[in-house]
């Protein structure tokens, strides 16, 4: 089943209406997004906790890496550049951090608060190669923008 981002957005917006706590929002989104599409093998957030440093936040799936510096991996690249990272083959990504050996492709999106600051990244891994595309990037970016707009 492939996710319907319009429907997912409606569900997530209804569940998170009025909530401004970033961790509560991340937990809800990780759950809803993870179960929305069978391509999604691991779905979670890495939070910016110090300059140039990400730590694991709410997620669904197997264990993730606990700490990721901005200088390393796909998550670090998304946090460092503030741009979506769409990786068709993780083995071809320079400096990829293999948190799970089953991961073949991933998408990582920056999460911005109401002030436009990157406060986290949303990482979705798939055990399929080239599992993600521009529709995923656009749908997920739209949802993240709406949900985290009121976070301080």
XYZ file of C-alpha atoms in Angstrom:
152
model
C 0.000 0.000 0.000
C 1.290 3.447 -0.921
C 0.525 6.336 1.403
C -2.121 8.908 0.464
C -0.473 12.075 1.771
C -3.661 14.151 1.622
C -5.458 11.630 3.835
C -2.434 11.212 6.131
C -2.232 14.985 6.530
C -5.900 15.161 7.574
C -5.443 12.414 10.164
C -2.233 13.884 11.584
C -3.628 17.423 11.731
C -6.712 16.160 13.581
C -4.579 14.199 16.074
C -2.134 17.039 16.735
C -4.450 20.059 16.692
C -3.412 22.544 19.371
C -0.335 20.551 20.474
C 2.924 22.515 20.681
C 5.202 20.037 22.477
C 7.766 18.898 19.914
C 8.319 15.424 21.412
C 4.597 14.693 21.617
C 4.244 15.746 17.979
C 7.211 13.621 16.927
C 5.822 10.547 18.697
C 2.445 10.921 17.009
C 3.929 11.515 13.564
C 6.393 8.619 13.849
C 3.527 6.251 14.602
C 1.111 7.535 11.969
C 3.685 7.835 9.173
C 5.294 4.470 9.917
C 2.014 2.588 9.646
C 0.813 4.498 6.560
C 3.006 2.700 4.000
C 4.588 -0.739 3.846
C 7.746 0.736 2.271
C 8.549 2.374 5.619
C 10.802 -0.005 7.579
C 12.023 2.506 10.201
C 10.462 5.892 10.864
C 11.756 8.318 13.434
C 13.133 11.624 14.499
C 16.607 12.739 15.447
C 16.473 15.889 17.597
C 18.984 18.732 17.560
C 20.249 18.682 21.158
C 23.478 20.685 20.881
C 25.364 22.533 18.158
C 26.025 20.085 15.311
C 24.571 17.115 17.229
C 21.472 14.945 16.773
C 20.077 12.455 19.299
C 17.400 9.885 18.697
C 13.833 10.898 19.395
C 10.528 9.084 19.032
C 10.571 6.317 16.415
C 8.896 3.151 15.149
C 10.852 0.083 14.060
C 14.040 -1.552 15.284
C 16.755 0.212 17.252
C 18.262 3.331 15.728
C 21.593 5.038 16.229
C 21.598 7.044 19.450
C 23.789 9.982 18.405
C 24.576 11.394 14.953
C 26.872 14.374 14.396
C 25.838 16.835 11.666
C 29.087 15.938 9.872
C 28.090 12.285 9.305
C 25.502 10.321 7.414
C 22.256 11.153 5.662
C 20.622 12.546 8.812
C 23.629 14.766 9.454
C 23.505 16.042 5.862
C 19.810 16.967 6.194
C 20.457 18.786 9.483
C 23.596 20.503 8.167
C 22.135 21.680 4.838
C 18.488 22.085 5.835
C 17.551 20.193 2.664
C 15.679 16.942 2.047
C 18.012 14.005 1.431
C 16.560 11.421 -0.961
C 18.916 8.436 -1.130
C 18.121 5.630 -3.568
C 21.071 3.456 -2.461
C 22.496 4.022 1.015
C 25.661 2.097 0.149
C 26.454 4.745 -2.478
C 26.047 7.658 -0.030
C 29.457 8.865 1.210
C 29.683 8.536 4.987
C 26.377 6.661 5.359
C 25.893 5.388 8.903
C 24.459 1.875 8.866
C 22.193 1.825 11.908
C 20.398 -1.210 10.440
C 21.909 -3.599 7.922
C 18.521 -4.077 6.231
C 18.290 -0.430 5.078
C 18.588 -0.044 1.289
C 17.236 3.503 0.775
C 16.067 6.426 2.864
C 14.576 9.872 2.929
C 15.509 12.422 5.577
C 13.688 15.725 5.945
C 14.606 18.726 8.086
C 12.016 19.652 10.725
C 11.696 23.389 11.321
C 9.960 25.173 14.182
C 7.826 28.291 13.802
C 10.957 30.460 13.699
C 12.371 28.434 10.796
C 15.126 26.802 12.850
C 15.984 23.149 12.221
C 14.994 21.386 15.467
C 15.150 17.797 14.193
C 15.160 15.574 11.138
C 12.590 12.964 10.142
C 14.334 9.806 8.943
C 12.466 7.087 7.060
C 14.341 3.956 6.007
C 13.232 1.254 3.618
C 14.489 -2.270 3.042
C 13.802 -1.654 -0.673
C 16.166 0.180 -3.023
C 14.953 3.514 -4.460
C 11.797 3.367 -2.324
C 11.249 7.137 -2.111
C 10.522 9.842 -4.652
C 9.545 13.511 -5.047
C 5.932 12.750 -4.033
C 7.199 11.466 -0.663
C 9.397 14.530 -0.228
C 6.565 16.924 -1.054
C 3.900 15.159 1.030
C 6.069 14.731 4.088
C 7.488 18.263 3.873
C 3.961 19.696 3.743
C 2.897 17.688 6.812
C 6.006 18.641 8.800
C 5.546 22.319 7.926
C 1.962 22.344 9.171
C 2.503 20.316 12.324
C 5.644 22.064 13.617
C 4.666 25.641 12.636
C 3.485 26.417 16.200
C 6.461 24.867 18.016
C 8.618 27.537 19.682
